[in-house]
Amino acid sequence: MKLLSYKYNGQVHIGALVGAQIVPAGADLPGNMLDFLAAGESAKLALQKQIAADGERIALSDVQLLAPIPRPGKLLGVGLNYADHIGETGLEKPEYPTFFTKQSTCVIADGDAIHLPPVSDKVDYEGELAFVIGKRCKHVSVEQAHEVIAGYTICNDVTVRDWQQRTPTWTLGKSFDTHGPLGPWLVTADEIVDPHNLSLKTWVGDELRQNGNTGDMIFNCYELIAYLTQVMTLEPGDVISTGTPAGVGVKMKPRGYLKPGQTVRIEIEGIGTLSNPVIAEPEHFLVGASG
């Protein structure tokens, strides 16, 4: 299934996408994605029965699409996880996965605007496969890891490069508001035969900037889960974005940083397309602005 969060008639709902229509989750199911995922297989089966019953449908064009997980409990990224990206940075291959935190307030939906903040002109894109945890888990083996993944989505790990370099944790440069596009929906794990053999492409405007495959990850999704869960409990709705292939703007000559009026479009095989326009940060987002 393609699970999505959306707003319709002023209310937030979840449902499943069937063609160009949404099957809303019934009143007996949780009304938000975190609770739906936490409810486990029974909730998924109930929604599948609703789809089969051919009941209520809402046109996708009639709703406001939200990020599938509008406010993840954890939003973690992985740095330097593709060999070609490591090559373009000139850095060494890491011995262990390099995790960092993106604050969950950066999350936006497909179609929402990426803001270019007034404090930097070095805003970059990173097209990435992300997976979403479906079960509360700790000490998960590589062999078991597929069992705790609810599904897969697309993340644009937007990065303010000069702020990223101000601290070894990278947190500030990764966490500006609107710099976590996520979506357009969550494709359940049963529909992705092999998450480690998916084409990943990123366009800025009409220019193809990134053209990779998730099979080139140094640490795959299952290895990332096994490593993380030695340290922390993962919970339903936690999002892990798995790193980006070569082609980021900071390594282009001249630099390919984002500019107002551009659109970043990321396509991952079997999932779909995440597309976000780029604008200057609106005045009402500025500190001290009125209104």
PDB file of C-alpha atoms in Angstrom, residues 3-283:
ATOM      1  CA  LEU A   3      -0.007   5.217   2.949  1.00  0.00           C
ATOM      2  CA  LEU A   4      -0.426   8.963   3.188  1.00  0.00           C
ATOM      3  CA  SER A   5      -1.263  11.763   5.563  1.00  0.00           C
ATOM      4  CA  TYR A   6      -3.435  14.558   4.226  1.00  0.00           C
ATOM      5  CA  LYS A   7      -5.720  17.430   5.115  1.00  0.00           C
ATOM      6  CA  TYR A   8      -9.299  17.433   3.844  1.00  0.00           C
ATOM      7  CA  ASN A   9     -12.043  19.873   4.812  1.00  0.00           C
ATOM      8  CA  GLY A  10      -9.735  21.347   7.412  1.00  0.00           C
ATOM      9  CA  GLN A  11      -9.074  18.024   9.155  1.00  0.00           C
ATOM     10  CA  VAL A  12      -5.983  15.801   9.156  1.00  0.00           C
ATOM     11  CA  HIS A  13      -6.526  12.212   8.022  1.00  0.00           C
ATOM     12  CA  ILE A  14      -4.607   9.173   6.866  1.00  0.00           C
ATOM     13  CA  GLY A  15      -5.458   6.754   4.108  1.00  0.00           C
ATOM     14  CA  ALA A  16      -4.209   4.628   1.235  1.00  0.00           C
ATOM     15  CA  LEU A  17      -3.646   5.763  -2.325  1.00  0.00           C
ATOM     16  CA  VAL A  18      -5.329   3.690  -5.028  1.00  0.00           C
ATOM     17  CA  GLY A  19      -4.661   5.104  -8.473  1.00  0.00           C
ATOM     18  CA  ALA A  20      -5.488   8.800  -8.227  1.00  0.00           C
ATOM     19  CA  GLN A  21      -7.881   8.331  -5.306  1.00  0.00           C
ATOM     20  CA  ILE A  22      -7.531   8.035  -1.553  1.00  0.00           C
ATOM     21  CA  VAL A  23      -9.267   5.419   0.578  1.00  0.00           C
ATOM     22  CA  PRO A  24      -9.675   7.182   3.949  1.00  0.00           C
ATOM     23  CA  ALA A  25      -8.868   5.130   7.043  1.00  0.00           C
ATOM     24  CA  GLY A  26     -12.141   4.212   8.746  1.00  0.00           C
ATOM     25  CA  ALA A  27     -13.363   5.671  12.023  1.00  0.00           C
ATOM     26  CA  ASP A  28     -12.292   2.484  13.806  1.00  0.00           C
ATOM     27  CA  LEU A  29      -8.651   3.077  12.787  1.00  0.00           C
ATOM     28  CA  PRO A  30      -6.163   5.568  14.242  1.00  0.00           C
ATOM     29  CA  GLY A  31      -6.385   9.017  12.699  1.00  0.00           C
ATOM     30  CA  ASN A  32      -2.652   9.734  12.504  1.00  0.00           C
ATOM     31  CA  MET A  33       0.224   7.807  10.976  1.00  0.00           C
ATOM     32  CA  LEU A  34       2.226   7.280  14.161  1.00  0.00           C
ATOM     33  CA  ASP A  35      -0.683   5.573  15.914  1.00  0.00           C
ATOM     34  CA  PHE A  36      -1.587   3.657  12.758  1.00  0.00           C
ATOM     35  CA  LEU A  37       1.914   2.205  12.493  1.00  0.00           C
ATOM     36  CA  ALA A  38       1.983   1.437  16.221  1.00  0.00           C
ATOM     37  CA  ALA A  39      -1.280  -0.505  15.836  1.00  0.00           C
ATOM     38  CA  GLY A  40       0.621  -2.985  13.697  1.00  0.00           C
ATOM     39  CA  GLU A  41      -0.576  -5.607  11.273  1.00  0.00           C
ATOM     40  CA  SER A  42      -4.209  -5.481  12.400  1.00  0.00           C
ATOM     41  CA  ALA A  43      -4.557  -1.845  11.328  1.00  0.00           C
ATOM     42  CA  LYS A  44      -2.916  -2.563   7.993  1.00  0.00           C
ATOM     43  CA  LEU A  45      -5.240  -5.506   7.342  1.00  0.00           C
ATOM     44  CA  ALA A  46      -8.296  -3.426   8.256  1.00  0.00           C
ATOM     45  CA  LEU A  47      -7.296  -0.750   5.747  1.00  0.00           C
ATOM     46  CA  GLN A  48      -6.689  -3.388   3.093  1.00  0.00           C
ATOM     47  CA  LYS A  49     -10.239  -4.665   3.673  1.00  0.00           C
ATOM     48  CA  GLN A  50     -11.563  -1.139   3.168  1.00  0.00           C
ATOM     49  CA  ILE A  51      -9.750  -0.953  -0.148  1.00  0.00           C
ATOM     50  CA  ALA A  52     -11.211  -4.283  -1.236  1.00  0.00           C
ATOM     51  CA  ALA A  53     -14.717  -3.183  -0.197  1.00  0.00           C
ATOM     52  CA  ASP A  54     -14.583  -0.387  -2.792  1.00  0.00           C
ATOM     53  CA  GLY A  55     -16.158   2.134  -0.436  1.00  0.00           C
ATOM     54  CA  GLU A  56     -15.500   5.850   0.019  1.00  0.00           C
ATOM     55  CA  ARG A  57     -12.933   7.477  -2.257  1.00  0.00           C
ATOM     56  CA  ILE A  58     -11.505  11.013  -2.317  1.00  0.00           C
ATOM     57  CA  ALA A  59      -9.643  12.422  -5.295  1.00  0.00           C
ATOM     58  CA  LEU A  60      -5.971  13.025  -4.532  1.00  0.00           C
ATOM     59  CA  SER A  61      -6.314  16.391  -6.268  1.00  0.00           C
ATOM     60  CA  ASP A  62      -8.924  17.471  -3.694  1.00  0.00           C
ATOM     61  CA  VAL A  63      -6.683  17.143  -0.626  1.00  0.00           C
ATOM     62  CA  GLN A  64      -3.632  18.894   0.786  1.00  0.00           C
ATOM     63  CA  LEU A  65      -0.911  16.310   0.961  1.00  0.00           C
ATOM     64  CA  LEU A  66       1.119  16.243   4.185  1.00  0.00           C
ATOM     65  CA  ALA A  67       4.406  14.515   4.884  1.00  0.00           C
ATOM     66  CA  PRO A  68       3.586  10.841   5.554  1.00  0.00           C
ATOM     67  CA  ILE A  69       5.105  11.282   9.026  1.00  0.00           C
ATOM     68  CA  PRO A  70       4.474  14.988   9.710  1.00  0.00           C
ATOM     69  CA  ARG A  71       6.462  15.046  12.953  1.00  0.00           C
ATOM     70  CA  PRO A  72       8.727  12.000  13.416  1.00  0.00           C
ATOM     71  CA  GLY A  73       9.857  11.175  16.920  1.00  0.00           C
ATOM     72  CA  LYS A  74      13.348  10.712  15.486  1.00  0.00           C
ATOM     73  CA  LEU A  75      14.645  11.931  12.128  1.00  0.00           C
ATOM     74  CA  LEU A  76      18.149  10.600  11.600  1.00  0.00           C
ATOM     75  CA  GLY A  77      20.396  10.980   8.588  1.00  0.00           C
ATOM     76  CA  VAL A  78      23.478   9.084   7.488  1.00  0.00           C
ATOM     77  CA  GLY A  79      26.504  10.869   6.113  1.00  0.00           C
ATOM     78  CA  LEU A  80      29.019   9.501   3.613  1.00  0.00           C
ATOM     79  CA  ASN A  81      27.080   6.337   2.805  1.00  0.00           C
ATOM     80  CA  TYR A  82      27.728   6.148  -0.959  1.00  0.00           C
ATOM     81  CA  ALA A  83      31.214   5.475  -2.304  1.00  0.00           C
ATOM     82  CA  ASP A  84      30.822   7.914  -5.202  1.00  0.00           C
ATOM     83  CA  HIS A  85      29.751  10.680  -2.823  1.00  0.00           C
ATOM     84  CA  ILE A  86      32.740   9.954  -0.588  1.00  0.00           C
ATOM     85  CA  GLY A  87      34.899  10.171  -3.690  1.00  0.00           C
ATOM     86  CA  GLU A  88      33.592  13.605  -4.628  1.00  0.00           C
ATOM     87  CA  THR A  89      34.164  14.896  -1.070  1.00  0.00           C
ATOM     88  CA  GLY A  90      37.726  13.565  -0.889  1.00  0.00           C
ATOM     89  CA  LEU A  91      37.044  12.070   2.542  1.00  0.00           C
ATOM     90  CA  GLU A  92      37.851   8.596   3.832  1.00  0.00           C
ATOM     91  CA  LYS A  93      35.343   5.753   3.842  1.00  0.00           C
ATOM     92  CA  PRO A  94      33.928   5.575   7.387  1.00  0.00           C
ATOM     93  CA  GLU A  95      34.502   2.468   9.464  1.00  0.00           C
ATOM     94  CA  TYR A  96      31.092   2.897  11.100  1.00  0.00           C
ATOM     95  CA  PRO A  97      27.871   4.608   9.970  1.00  0.00           C
ATOM     96  CA  THR A  98      27.956   8.370  10.458  1.00  0.00           C
ATOM     97  CA  PHE A  99      24.604   9.317  11.989  1.00  0.00           C
ATOM     98  CA  PHE A 100      23.332  12.841  12.579  1.00  0.00           C
ATOM     99  CA  THR A 101      20.044  14.364  13.711  1.00  0.00           C
ATOM    100  CA  LYS A 102      17.707  16.518  11.690  1.00  0.00           C
ATOM    101  CA  GLN A 103      15.250  18.247  14.006  1.00  0.00           C
ATOM    102  CA  SER A 104      11.724  17.087  13.167  1.00  0.00           C
ATOM    103  CA  THR A 105      10.450  20.666  12.804  1.00  0.00           C
ATOM    104  CA  CYS A 106      12.248  20.760   9.435  1.00  0.00           C
ATOM    105  CA  VAL A 107       9.804  18.275   7.867  1.00  0.00           C
ATOM    106  CA  ILE A 108       7.598  19.454   5.003  1.00  0.00           C
ATOM    107  CA  ALA A 109       5.451  17.671   2.417  1.00  0.00           C
ATOM    108  CA  ASP A 110       5.688  17.090  -1.290  1.00  0.00           C
ATOM    109  CA  GLY A 111       4.872  20.379  -3.004  1.00  0.00           C
ATOM    110  CA  ASP A 112       5.760  22.572  -0.020  1.00  0.00           C
ATOM    111  CA  ALA A 113       8.450  25.197  -0.533  1.00  0.00           C
ATOM    112  CA  ILE A 114      12.057  24.888   0.573  1.00  0.00           C
ATOM    113  CA  HIS A 115      13.068  28.228   2.111  1.00  0.00           C
ATOM    114  CA  LEU A 116      16.436  29.822   1.465  1.00  0.00           C
ATOM    115  CA  PRO A 117      17.294  31.523   4.771  1.00  0.00           C
ATOM    116  CA  PRO A 118      18.750  35.034   4.843  1.00  0.00           C
ATOM    117  CA  VAL A 119      21.823  33.829   6.782  1.00  0.00           C
ATOM    118  CA  SER A 120      23.276  31.682   3.987  1.00  0.00           C
ATOM    119  CA  ASP A 121      23.490  31.353   0.210  1.00  0.00           C
ATOM    120  CA  LYS A 122      24.944  27.844   0.427  1.00  0.00           C
ATOM    121  CA  VAL A 123      21.797  25.700   0.561  1.00  0.00           C
ATOM    122  CA  ASP A 124      22.209  22.256  -1.009  1.00  0.00           C
ATOM    123  CA  TYR A 125      20.006  19.264  -1.864  1.00  0.00           C
ATOM    124  CA  GLU A 126      20.555  15.559  -1.133  1.00  0.00           C
ATOM    125  CA  GLY A 127      18.194  12.985  -2.647  1.00  0.00           C
ATOM    126  CA  GLU A 128      17.831   9.992  -0.340  1.00  0.00           C
ATOM    127  CA  LEU A 129      15.910   6.807   0.344  1.00  0.00           C
ATOM    128  CA  ALA A 130      14.337   6.879   3.812  1.00  0.00           C
ATOM    129  CA  PHE A 131      12.790   4.052   5.769  1.00  0.00           C
ATOM    130  CA  VAL A 132      10.212   4.285   8.540  1.00  0.00           C
ATOM    131  CA  ILE A 133      10.194   2.080  11.614  1.00  0.00           C
ATOM    132  CA  GLY A 134       6.998   0.132  12.282  1.00  0.00           C
ATOM    133  CA  LYS A 135       7.748  -1.630  15.571  1.00  0.00           C
ATOM    134  CA  ARG A 136       9.293  -0.612  18.872  1.00  0.00           C
ATOM    135  CA  CYS A 137      12.607  -2.425  18.862  1.00  0.00           C
ATOM    136  CA  LYS A 138      16.058  -2.738  20.422  1.00  0.00           C
ATOM    137  CA  HIS A 139      19.031  -5.017  19.696  1.00  0.00           C
ATOM    138  CA  VAL A 140      17.781  -6.015  16.251  1.00  0.00           C
ATOM    139  CA  SER A 141      20.012  -8.272  14.174  1.00  0.00           C
ATOM    140  CA  VAL A 142      20.760  -7.602  10.523  1.00  0.00           C
ATOM    141  CA  GLU A 143      18.753 -10.727   9.679  1.00  0.00           C
ATOM    142  CA  GLN A 144      15.694  -9.492  11.614  1.00  0.00           C
ATOM    143  CA  ALA A 145      15.880  -5.856  10.592  1.00  0.00           C
ATOM    144  CA  HIS A 146      13.473  -6.110   7.657  1.00  0.00           C
ATOM    145  CA  GLU A 147      10.764  -7.101  10.135  1.00  0.00           C
ATOM    146  CA  VAL A 148      10.771  -3.699  11.870  1.00  0.00           C
ATOM    147  CA  ILE A 149      10.528  -1.549   8.729  1.00  0.00           C
ATOM    148  CA  ALA A 150       7.013  -0.282   8.050  1.00  0.00           C
ATOM    149  CA  GLY A 151       7.885   1.143   4.655  1.00  0.00           C
ATOM    150  CA  TYR A 152       9.961   3.438   2.511  1.00  0.00           C
ATOM    151  CA  THR A 153       9.705   7.030   1.367  1.00  0.00           C
ATOM    152  CA  ILE A 154      11.863   9.786  -0.140  1.00  0.00           C
ATOM    153  CA  CYS A 155      13.780  12.422   1.803  1.00  0.00           C
ATOM    154  CA  ASN A 156      15.532  15.552   0.579  1.00  0.00           C
ATOM    155  CA  ASP A 157      18.247  16.081   3.168  1.00  0.00           C
ATOM    156  CA  VAL A 158      18.496  19.811   2.470  1.00  0.00           C
ATOM    157  CA  THR A 159      21.721  21.142   3.972  1.00  0.00           C
ATOM    158  CA  VAL A 160      23.054  24.623   4.689  1.00  0.00           C
ATOM    159  CA  ARG A 161      26.696  23.869   4.002  1.00  0.00           C
ATOM    160  CA  ASP A 162      28.421  26.701   5.869  1.00  0.00           C
ATOM    161  CA  TRP A 163      26.291  26.082   8.975  1.00  0.00           C
ATOM    162  CA  GLN A 164      26.917  22.338   8.658  1.00  0.00           C
ATOM    163  CA  GLN A 165      30.641  22.960   8.972  1.00  0.00           C
ATOM    164  CA  ARG A 166      30.317  25.105  12.096  1.00  0.00           C
ATOM    165  CA  THR A 167      30.008  22.032  14.306  1.00  0.00           C
ATOM    166  CA  PRO A 168      31.119  18.395  13.966  1.00  0.00           C
ATOM    167  CA  THR A 169      27.571  17.215  14.785  1.00  0.00           C
ATOM    168  CA  TRP A 170      26.192  18.932  11.611  1.00  0.00           C
ATOM    169  CA  THR A 171      22.873  19.434  13.451  1.00  0.00           C
ATOM    170  CA  LEU A 172      22.278  23.135  12.780  1.00  0.00           C
ATOM    171  CA  GLY A 173      23.160  22.927   9.097  1.00  0.00           C
ATOM    172  CA  LYS A 174      20.772  20.006   8.674  1.00  0.00           C
ATOM    173  CA  SER A 175      17.810  21.357  10.643  1.00  0.00           C
ATOM    174  CA  PHE A 176      16.698  24.684   9.184  1.00  0.00           C
ATOM    175  CA  ASP A 177      12.916  24.993   8.895  1.00  0.00           C
ATOM    176  CA  THR A 178      11.561  23.428   5.662  1.00  0.00           C
ATOM    177  CA  HIS A 179      14.821  21.553   5.060  1.00  0.00           C
ATOM    178  CA  GLY A 180      13.347  18.075   5.512  1.00  0.00           C
ATOM    179  CA  PRO A 181      11.010  17.377   2.573  1.00  0.00           C
ATOM    180  CA  LEU A 182       9.534  13.907   3.060  1.00  0.00           C
ATOM    181  CA  GLY A 183       7.105  11.969   0.906  1.00  0.00           C
ATOM    182  CA  PRO A 184       5.052  11.939  -1.126  1.00  0.00           C
ATOM    183  CA  TRP A 185       3.764   8.877   0.726  1.00  0.00           C
ATOM    184  CA  LEU A 186       4.950   5.786   2.577  1.00  0.00           C
ATOM    185  CA  VAL A 187       5.186   2.630   0.464  1.00  0.00           C
ATOM    186  CA  THR A 188       4.752  -0.387   2.716  1.00  0.00           C
ATOM    187  CA  ALA A 189       7.733  -2.711   2.911  1.00  0.00           C
ATOM    188  CA  ASP A 190       5.903  -5.622   1.276  1.00  0.00           C
ATOM    189  CA  GLU A 191       5.757  -3.641  -1.991  1.00  0.00           C
ATOM    190  CA  ILE A 192       9.527  -3.025  -2.140  1.00  0.00           C
ATOM    191  CA  VAL A 193      11.074  -6.334  -3.164  1.00  0.00           C
ATOM    192  CA  ASP A 194      14.660  -5.139  -2.654  1.00  0.00           C
ATOM    193  CA  PRO A 195      15.293  -1.724  -1.082  1.00  0.00           C
ATOM    194  CA  HIS A 196      18.944  -2.092  -2.029  1.00  0.00           C
ATOM    195  CA  ASN A 197      18.399  -2.072  -5.797  1.00  0.00           C
ATOM    196  CA  LEU A 198      16.402   1.077  -6.511  1.00  0.00           C
ATOM    197  CA  SER A 199      17.237   3.796  -8.999  1.00  0.00           C
ATOM    198  CA  LEU A 200      17.573   7.231  -7.346  1.00  0.00           C
ATOM    199  CA  LYS A 201      17.616  10.432  -9.388  1.00  0.00           C
ATOM    200  CA  THR A 202      17.593  14.101  -8.428  1.00  0.00           C
ATOM    201  CA  TRP A 203      16.827  16.997 -10.743  1.00  0.00           C
ATOM    202  CA  VAL A 204      17.248  20.702 -10.053  1.00  0.00           C
ATOM    203  CA  GLY A 205      15.005  22.323 -12.606  1.00  0.00           C
ATOM    204  CA  ASP A 206      15.536  20.323 -15.791  1.00  0.00           C
ATOM    205  CA  GLU A 207      19.118  19.364 -14.912  1.00  0.00           C
ATOM    206  CA  LEU A 208      19.768  15.821 -13.711  1.00  0.00           C
ATOM    207  CA  ARG A 209      22.174  16.262 -10.806  1.00  0.00           C
ATOM    208  CA  GLN A 210      22.179  12.832  -9.123  1.00  0.00           C
ATOM    209  CA  ASN A 211      21.827   9.432 -10.793  1.00  0.00           C
ATOM    210  CA  GLY A 212      22.518   6.587  -8.396  1.00  0.00           C
ATOM    211  CA  ASN A 213      21.265   3.281  -7.075  1.00  0.00           C
ATOM    212  CA  THR A 214      20.572   2.299  -3.472  1.00  0.00           C
ATOM    213  CA  GLY A 215      22.652  -0.808  -4.072  1.00  0.00           C
ATOM    214  CA  ASP A 216      25.698   1.442  -3.812  1.00  0.00           C
ATOM    215  CA  MET A 217      25.111   2.192  -0.134  1.00  0.00           C
ATOM    216  CA  ILE A 218      28.077   1.286   2.057  1.00  0.00           C
ATOM    217  CA  PHE A 219      25.837   0.426   5.031  1.00  0.00           C
ATOM    218  CA  ASN A 220      22.455  -0.880   3.910  1.00  0.00           C
ATOM    219  CA  CYS A 221      19.118  -0.319   5.640  1.00  0.00           C
ATOM    220  CA  TYR A 222      19.318  -3.502   7.681  1.00  0.00           C
ATOM    221  CA  GLU A 223      22.874  -2.835   8.831  1.00  0.00           C
ATOM    222  CA  LEU A 224      21.890   0.690   9.861  1.00  0.00           C
ATOM    223  CA  ILE A 225      19.070  -0.665  12.027  1.00  0.00           C
ATOM    224  CA  ALA A 226      21.306  -3.285  13.640  1.00  0.00           C
ATOM    225  CA  TYR A 227      23.910  -0.635  14.446  1.00  0.00           C
ATOM    226  CA  LEU A 228      21.440   1.933  15.780  1.00  0.00           C
ATOM    227  CA  THR A 229      19.516  -0.469  17.976  1.00  0.00           C
ATOM    228  CA  GLN A 230      22.637  -1.385  19.903  1.00  0.00           C
ATOM    229  CA  VAL A 231      22.337   2.158  21.263  1.00  0.00           C
ATOM    230  CA  MET A 232      18.717   3.261  21.230  1.00  0.00           C
ATOM    231  CA  THR A 233      15.161   2.031  21.079  1.00  0.00           C
ATOM    232  CA  LEU A 234      13.540   2.735  17.737  1.00  0.00           C
ATOM    233  CA  GLU A 235       9.807   3.427  17.725  1.00  0.00           C
ATOM    234  CA  PRO A 236       6.989   3.427  15.169  1.00  0.00           C
ATOM    235  CA  GLY A 237       7.270   6.474  12.938  1.00  0.00           C
ATOM    236  CA  ASP A 238      10.994   7.056  13.437  1.00  0.00           C
ATOM    237  CA  VAL A 239      12.557   7.996  10.098  1.00  0.00           C
ATOM    238  CA  ILE A 240      16.086   7.126   8.988  1.00  0.00           C
ATOM    239  CA  SER A 241      17.333   8.728   5.773  1.00  0.00           C
ATOM    240  CA  THR A 242      20.077   6.588   4.316  1.00  0.00           C
ATOM    241  CA  GLY A 243      22.525   8.979   2.651  1.00  0.00           C
ATOM    242  CA  THR A 244      22.997  10.480  -0.793  1.00  0.00           C
ATOM    243  CA  PRO A 245      24.903   9.528  -3.941  1.00  0.00           C
ATOM    244  CA  ALA A 246      27.303  11.802  -5.814  1.00  0.00           C
ATOM    245  CA  GLY A 247      26.121  14.974  -7.508  1.00  0.00           C
ATOM    246  CA  VAL A 248      25.493  17.393  -4.655  1.00  0.00           C
ATOM    247  CA  GLY A 249      25.695  21.097  -5.408  1.00  0.00           C
ATOM    248  CA  VAL A 250      28.650  21.853  -3.152  1.00  0.00           C
ATOM    249  CA  LYS A 251      30.941  19.721  -5.348  1.00  0.00           C
ATOM    250  CA  MET A 252      29.889  21.216  -8.687  1.00  0.00           C
ATOM    251  CA  LYS A 253      32.042  23.761 -10.524  1.00  0.00           C
ATOM    252  CA  PRO A 254      30.684  26.360 -10.255  1.00  0.00           C
ATOM    253  CA  ARG A 255      28.776  25.486  -7.070  1.00  0.00           C
ATOM    254  CA  GLY A 256      25.250  24.263  -7.680  1.00  0.00           C
ATOM    255  CA  TYR A 257      23.561  25.711  -4.619  1.00  0.00           C
ATOM    256  CA  LEU A 258      19.805  26.222  -4.728  1.00  0.00           C
ATOM    257  CA  LYS A 259      18.317  29.475  -5.976  1.00  0.00           C
ATOM    258  CA  PRO A 260      14.814  30.979  -5.760  1.00  0.00           C
ATOM    259  CA  GLY A 261      12.591  29.823  -8.598  1.00  0.00           C
ATOM    260  CA  GLN A 262      14.164  26.383  -8.925  1.00  0.00           C
ATOM    261  CA  THR A 263      12.418  23.093  -8.160  1.00  0.00           C
ATOM    262  CA  VAL A 264      14.106  20.030  -6.668  1.00  0.00           C
ATOM    263  CA  ARG A 265      12.633  16.753  -7.873  1.00  0.00           C
ATOM    264  CA  ILE A 266      13.741  13.388  -6.472  1.00  0.00           C
ATOM    265  CA  GLU A 267      12.544  10.126  -7.987  1.00  0.00           C
ATOM    266  CA  ILE A 268      13.097   6.703  -6.456  1.00  0.00           C
ATOM    267  CA  GLU A 269      12.071   3.566  -8.281  1.00  0.00           C
ATOM    268  CA  GLY A 270       9.023   1.879  -6.759  1.00  0.00           C
ATOM    269  CA  ILE A 271       8.174   4.844  -4.539  1.00  0.00           C
ATOM    270  CA  GLY A 272       7.443   7.917  -6.646  1.00  0.00           C
ATOM    271  CA  THR A 273       8.561  11.518  -6.900  1.00  0.00           C
ATOM    272  CA  LEU A 274       9.151  14.149  -4.236  1.00  0.00           C
ATOM    273  CA  SER A 275       9.052  17.657  -5.688  1.00  0.00           C
ATOM    274  CA  ASN A 276       9.571  20.971  -3.882  1.00  0.00           C
ATOM    275  CA  PRO A 277       9.906  24.534  -5.182  1.00  0.00           C
ATOM    276  CA  VAL A 278      12.653  26.761  -3.814  1.00  0.00           C
ATOM    277  CA  ILE A 279      11.873  30.274  -2.552  1.00  0.00           C
ATOM    278  CA  ALA A 280      13.493  32.971  -0.444  1.00  0.00           C
ATOM    279  CA  GLU A 281      12.368  32.667   3.152  1.00  0.00           C
ATOM    280  CA  PRO A 282       9.142  34.691   3.476  1.00  0.00           C
ATOM    281  CA  GLU A 283       9.248  37.741   5.728  1.00  0.00           C
TER     282      GLU A 283
END
